[in-house]
């Protein structure tokens, strides 16, 4: 009961923060509000008992994301330029996407419903056998690293690829300081 | 004995909650950045740390209490530094305190 | 009792969030973000006690340790105009208005 | 220069050892509580970034050289994939931990440990590399 109240309050605050971010034109302010959004998100995930996800959100959102966004701001400009005229196509596109997502959410099973296939087929086996098979009490870690080891290998490779991509892009630019784009960005 | 501990932790949590809300009102209502930082200075060490101290009394002598103590220590270490850095940055950018200028809010 | 603490913290977060929206300068918003981070630490601890699972303090510890980084990064950015060099010679970026 | 930011310097100096220690705690306690390789990697990267912010990028690069970072980014993936090949060599399937030790449960623990180490290495070095790349650029 009280958890539902806290969760509702946090969701309202999250929506308010998102609207505030959309309405703010100074990108610095958006970075600061993004930090607030991340705090609230970690709290909401904690209330939902998703401890590991909340920990990830906390560790990434509290520091690193702000630093990386500031680094990006340094390379671009600090204000969002308003579009000259209102174009209806992107608006219609986002409205349609939002409605489709809402339609999908309506048909999700209730939160924590034990009769869903997810809770009847794979999850009980993991939860019952995890300590006997792996000796690791935290089922999330065991699923990530052992039962679903291939997926995590893929994720690690994705992070690796992202790092390599950023390094390649930003490095090549630095070696050619007389590049036309670099001057335009000054 | 347990009654005394309970009452003490009640008082600490109530005081902490009061300081939190008072500090939040200060951050919302004070006229400029520097005065708002005063309010944040009330909220950070007093509000949250008092609540954490009250929780410590509830937890008894366990690992949780140690973690809460570490939490209070780090909050006391980092949030004044953040405030200090913020004030320095604002002053560096020539943000004037507007205590006298009443027309602005 | 824990519910009272949680309620107070949620109300405080909501109030500070309003300052984060209004905050005329960017510093007000950063102050609001920093304060909400501190309040989130308290809320995480109190919520853990509310549900009798105080081991979730680990996440609160992450926040208490990492919350200072973003504020220091913003200080660096404003004073020296770059994230890396403490003696950056370039002029800092232009002051953003609201 | 020393006196201009005395307070952040002193506190960050105090804070960084605790950050690294806490990253180790998150890494190895991830089997019992929340956390794991990814979160620990982010915390390690945060320690490096904090150092770079306060003491300067050149100083951070002196302690954690970019060359080392460039080695560590692929090394984590190699560790992870190497655990898989170890499973193959021991006679099981790829990423099969049961064969890593005579006792299957120990094998699982060993496999999860090294996999998490691989994730830690890749995540921390990638985050640091991105920070270096972004802040090392002139405008």
JSON list of C-alpha atoms in Angstrom, two decimals, chain B residues 18-96:
[
{"chain": "B", "resi": 18, "resn": "UNK", "atom": "CA", "xyz": [11.40, 18.62, 9.80]},
{"chain": "B", "resi": 19, "resn": "UNK", "atom": "CA", "xyz": [14.83, 19.85, 8.72]},
{"chain": "B", "resi": 20, "resn": "UNK", "atom": "CA", "xyz": [14.40, 18.24, 5.31]},
{"chain": "B", "resi": 21, "resn": "UNK", "atom": "CA", "xyz": [11.10, 19.96, 4.65]},
{"chain": "B", "resi": 22, "resn": "UNK", "atom": "CA", "xyz": [12.32, 23.25, 6.09]},
{"chain": "B", "resi": 23, "resn": "UNK", "atom": "CA", "xyz": [15.42, 23.12, 3.94]},
{"chain": "B", "resi": 24, "resn": "UNK", "atom": "CA", "xyz": [13.38, 22.26, 0.88]},
{"chain": "B", "resi": 25, "resn": "UNK", "atom": "CA", "xyz": [11.10, 25.23, 1.56]},
{"chain": "B", "resi": 26, "resn": "UNK", "atom": "CA", "xyz": [14.17, 27.38, 1.91]},
{"chain": "B", "resi": 27, "resn": "UNK", "atom": "CA", "xyz": [15.55, 26.19, -1.40]},
{"chain": "B", "resi": 28, "resn": "UNK", "atom": "CA", "xyz": [12.21, 26.94, -2.98]},
{"chain": "B", "resi": 29, "resn": "UNK", "atom": "CA", "xyz": [11.49, 30.31, -1.37]},
{"chain": "B", "resi": 30, "resn": "UNK", "atom": "CA", "xyz": [14.80, 32.06, -0.79]},
{"chain": "B", "resi": 31, "resn": "UNK", "atom": "CA", "xyz": [15.59, 34.91, -3.15]},
{"chain": "B", "resi": 32, "resn": "UNK", "atom": "CA", "xyz": [18.93, 34.02, -4.74]},
{"chain": "B", "resi": 33, "resn": "UNK", "atom": "CA", "xyz": [21.47, 31.25, -5.16]},
{"chain": "B", "resi": 34, "resn": "UNK", "atom": "CA", "xyz": [23.64, 32.08, -2.15]},
{"chain": "B", "resi": 35, "resn": "UNK", "atom": "CA", "xyz": [20.77, 32.13, 0.31]},
{"chain": "B", "resi": 36, "resn": "UNK", "atom": "CA", "xyz": [19.41, 28.96, -1.23]},
{"chain": "B", "resi": 37, "resn": "UNK", "atom": "CA", "xyz": [22.75, 27.35, -0.58]},
{"chain": "B", "resi": 38, "resn": "UNK", "atom": "CA", "xyz": [22.26, 28.17, 3.11]},
{"chain": "B", "resi": 39, "resn": "UNK", "atom": "CA", "xyz": [19.01, 26.24, 3.01]},
{"chain": "B", "resi": 40, "resn": "UNK", "atom": "CA", "xyz": [20.70, 23.33, 1.26]},
{"chain": "B", "resi": 41, "resn": "UNK", "atom": "CA", "xyz": [23.34, 23.45, 3.98]},
{"chain": "B", "resi": 42, "resn": "UNK", "atom": "CA", "xyz": [20.62, 22.90, 6.58]},
{"chain": "B", "resi": 43, "resn": "UNK", "atom": "CA", "xyz": [19.07, 20.09, 4.61]},
{"chain": "B", "resi": 44, "resn": "UNK", "atom": "CA", "xyz": [22.17, 18.08, 3.77]},
{"chain": "B", "resi": 45, "resn": "UNK", "atom": "CA", "xyz": [23.93, 17.47, 7.05]},
{"chain": "B", "resi": 46, "resn": "UNK", "atom": "CA", "xyz": [21.04, 17.97, 9.45]},
{"chain": "B", "resi": 47, "resn": "UNK", "atom": "CA", "xyz": [18.00, 16.66, 7.67]},
{"chain": "B", "resi": 48, "resn": "UNK", "atom": "CA", "xyz": [19.26, 13.51, 6.03]},
{"chain": "B", "resi": 49, "resn": "UNK", "atom": "CA", "xyz": [21.96, 12.74, 8.58]},
{"chain": "B", "resi": 50, "resn": "UNK", "atom": "CA", "xyz": [19.49, 12.98, 11.47]},
{"chain": "B", "resi": 51, "resn": "UNK", "atom": "CA", "xyz": [17.15, 10.59, 9.68]},
{"chain": "B", "resi": 52, "resn": "UNK", "atom": "CA", "xyz": [20.06, 8.22, 9.12]},
{"chain": "B", "resi": 53, "resn": "UNK", "atom": "CA", "xyz": [21.04, 8.51, 12.78]},
{"chain": "B", "resi": 54, "resn": "UNK", "atom": "CA", "xyz": [17.50, 7.63, 13.77]},
{"chain": "B", "resi": 55, "resn": "UNK", "atom": "CA", "xyz": [17.64, 4.60, 11.51]},
{"chain": "B", "resi": 56, "resn": "UNK", "atom": "CA", "xyz": [20.95, 3.64, 13.12]},
{"chain": "B", "resi": 57, "resn": "UNK", "atom": "CA", "xyz": [19.26, 3.46, 16.52]},
{"chain": "B", "resi": 58, "resn": "UNK", "atom": "CA", "xyz": [16.63, 1.18, 15.02]},
{"chain": "B", "resi": 59, "resn": "UNK", "atom": "CA", "xyz": [19.14, -1.15, 13.41]},
{"chain": "B", "resi": 60, "resn": "UNK", "atom": "CA", "xyz": [21.10, -1.90, 16.57]},
{"chain": "B", "resi": 61, "resn": "UNK", "atom": "CA", "xyz": [24.66, -3.18, 16.48]},
{"chain": "B", "resi": 62, "resn": "UNK", "atom": "CA", "xyz": [24.75, -4.73, 13.02]},
{"chain": "B", "resi": 63, "resn": "UNK", "atom": "CA", "xyz": [26.49, -4.27, 9.71]},
{"chain": "B", "resi": 64, "resn": "UNK", "atom": "CA", "xyz": [23.62, -2.00, 8.72]},
{"chain": "B", "resi": 65, "resn": "UNK", "atom": "CA", "xyz": [24.59, 0.46, 11.44]},
{"chain": "B", "resi": 66, "resn": "UNK", "atom": "CA", "xyz": [28.16, 0.49, 10.20]},
{"chain": "B", "resi": 67, "resn": "UNK", "atom": "CA", "xyz": [26.96, 1.18, 6.67]},
{"chain": "B", "resi": 68, "resn": "UNK", "atom": "CA", "xyz": [24.73, 3.99, 7.91]},
{"chain": "B", "resi": 69, "resn": "UNK", "atom": "CA", "xyz": [27.66, 5.50, 9.79]},
{"chain": "B", "resi": 70, "resn": "UNK", "atom": "CA", "xyz": [29.78, 5.34, 6.63]},
{"chain": "B", "resi": 71, "resn": "UNK", "atom": "CA", "xyz": [26.88, 6.93, 4.77]},
{"chain": "B", "resi": 72, "resn": "UNK", "atom": "CA", "xyz": [26.70, 9.82, 7.24]},
{"chain": "B", "resi": 73, "resn": "UNK", "atom": "CA", "xyz": [30.48, 10.26, 7.05]},
{"chain": "B", "resi": 74, "resn": "UNK", "atom": "CA", "xyz": [30.50, 10.45, 3.25]},
{"chain": "B", "resi": 75, "resn": "UNK", "atom": "CA", "xyz": [27.47, 12.72, 3.10]},
{"chain": "B", "resi": 76, "resn": "UNK", "atom": "CA", "xyz": [29.21, 15.03, 5.53]},
{"chain": "B", "resi": 77, "resn": "UNK", "atom": "CA", "xyz": [32.33, 14.88, 3.40]},
{"chain": "B", "resi": 78, "resn": "UNK", "atom": "CA", "xyz": [30.92, 15.30, -0.09]},
{"chain": "B", "resi": 79, "resn": "UNK", "atom": "CA", "xyz": [27.88, 17.54, 0.07]},
{"chain": "B", "resi": 80, "resn": "UNK", "atom": "CA", "xyz": [29.67, 20.54, 1.66]},
{"chain": "B", "resi": 81, "resn": "UNK", "atom": "CA", "xyz": [32.36, 20.17, -1.01]},
{"chain": "B", "resi": 82, "resn": "UNK", "atom": "CA", "xyz": [29.71, 20.16, -3.71]},
{"chain": "B", "resi": 83, "resn": "UNK", "atom": "CA", "xyz": [28.15, 23.28, -2.19]},
{"chain": "B", "resi": 84, "resn": "UNK", "atom": "CA", "xyz": [31.55, 24.93, -1.94]},
{"chain": "B", "resi": 85, "resn": "UNK", "atom": "CA", "xyz": [32.36, 24.11, -5.55]},
{"chain": "B", "resi": 86, "resn": "UNK", "atom": "CA", "xyz": [28.99, 25.43, -6.64]},
{"chain": "B", "resi": 87, "resn": "UNK", "atom": "CA", "xyz": [29.46, 28.70, -4.78]},
{"chain": "B", "resi": 88, "resn": "UNK", "atom": "CA", "xyz": [32.94, 29.13, -6.21]},
{"chain": "B", "resi": 89, "resn": "UNK", "atom": "CA", "xyz": [31.69, 28.47, -9.72]},
{"chain": "B", "resi": 90, "resn": "UNK", "atom": "CA", "xyz": [28.83, 30.93, -9.31]},
{"chain": "B", "resi": 91, "resn": "UNK", "atom": "CA", "xyz": [31.09, 33.64, -7.90]},
{"chain": "B", "resi": 92, "resn": "UNK", "atom": "CA", "xyz": [33.61, 33.01, -10.62]},
{"chain": "B", "resi": 93, "resn": "UNK", "atom": "CA", "xyz": [30.92, 33.69, -13.18]},
{"chain": "B", "resi": 94, "resn": "UNK", "atom": "CA", "xyz": [30.11, 37.00, -11.42]},
{"chain": "B", "resi": 95, "resn": "UNK", "atom": "CA", "xyz": [26.72, 35.94, -10.21]},
{"chain": "B", "resi": 96, "resn": "UNK", "atom": "CA", "xyz": [25.75, 38.78, -7.88]}
]
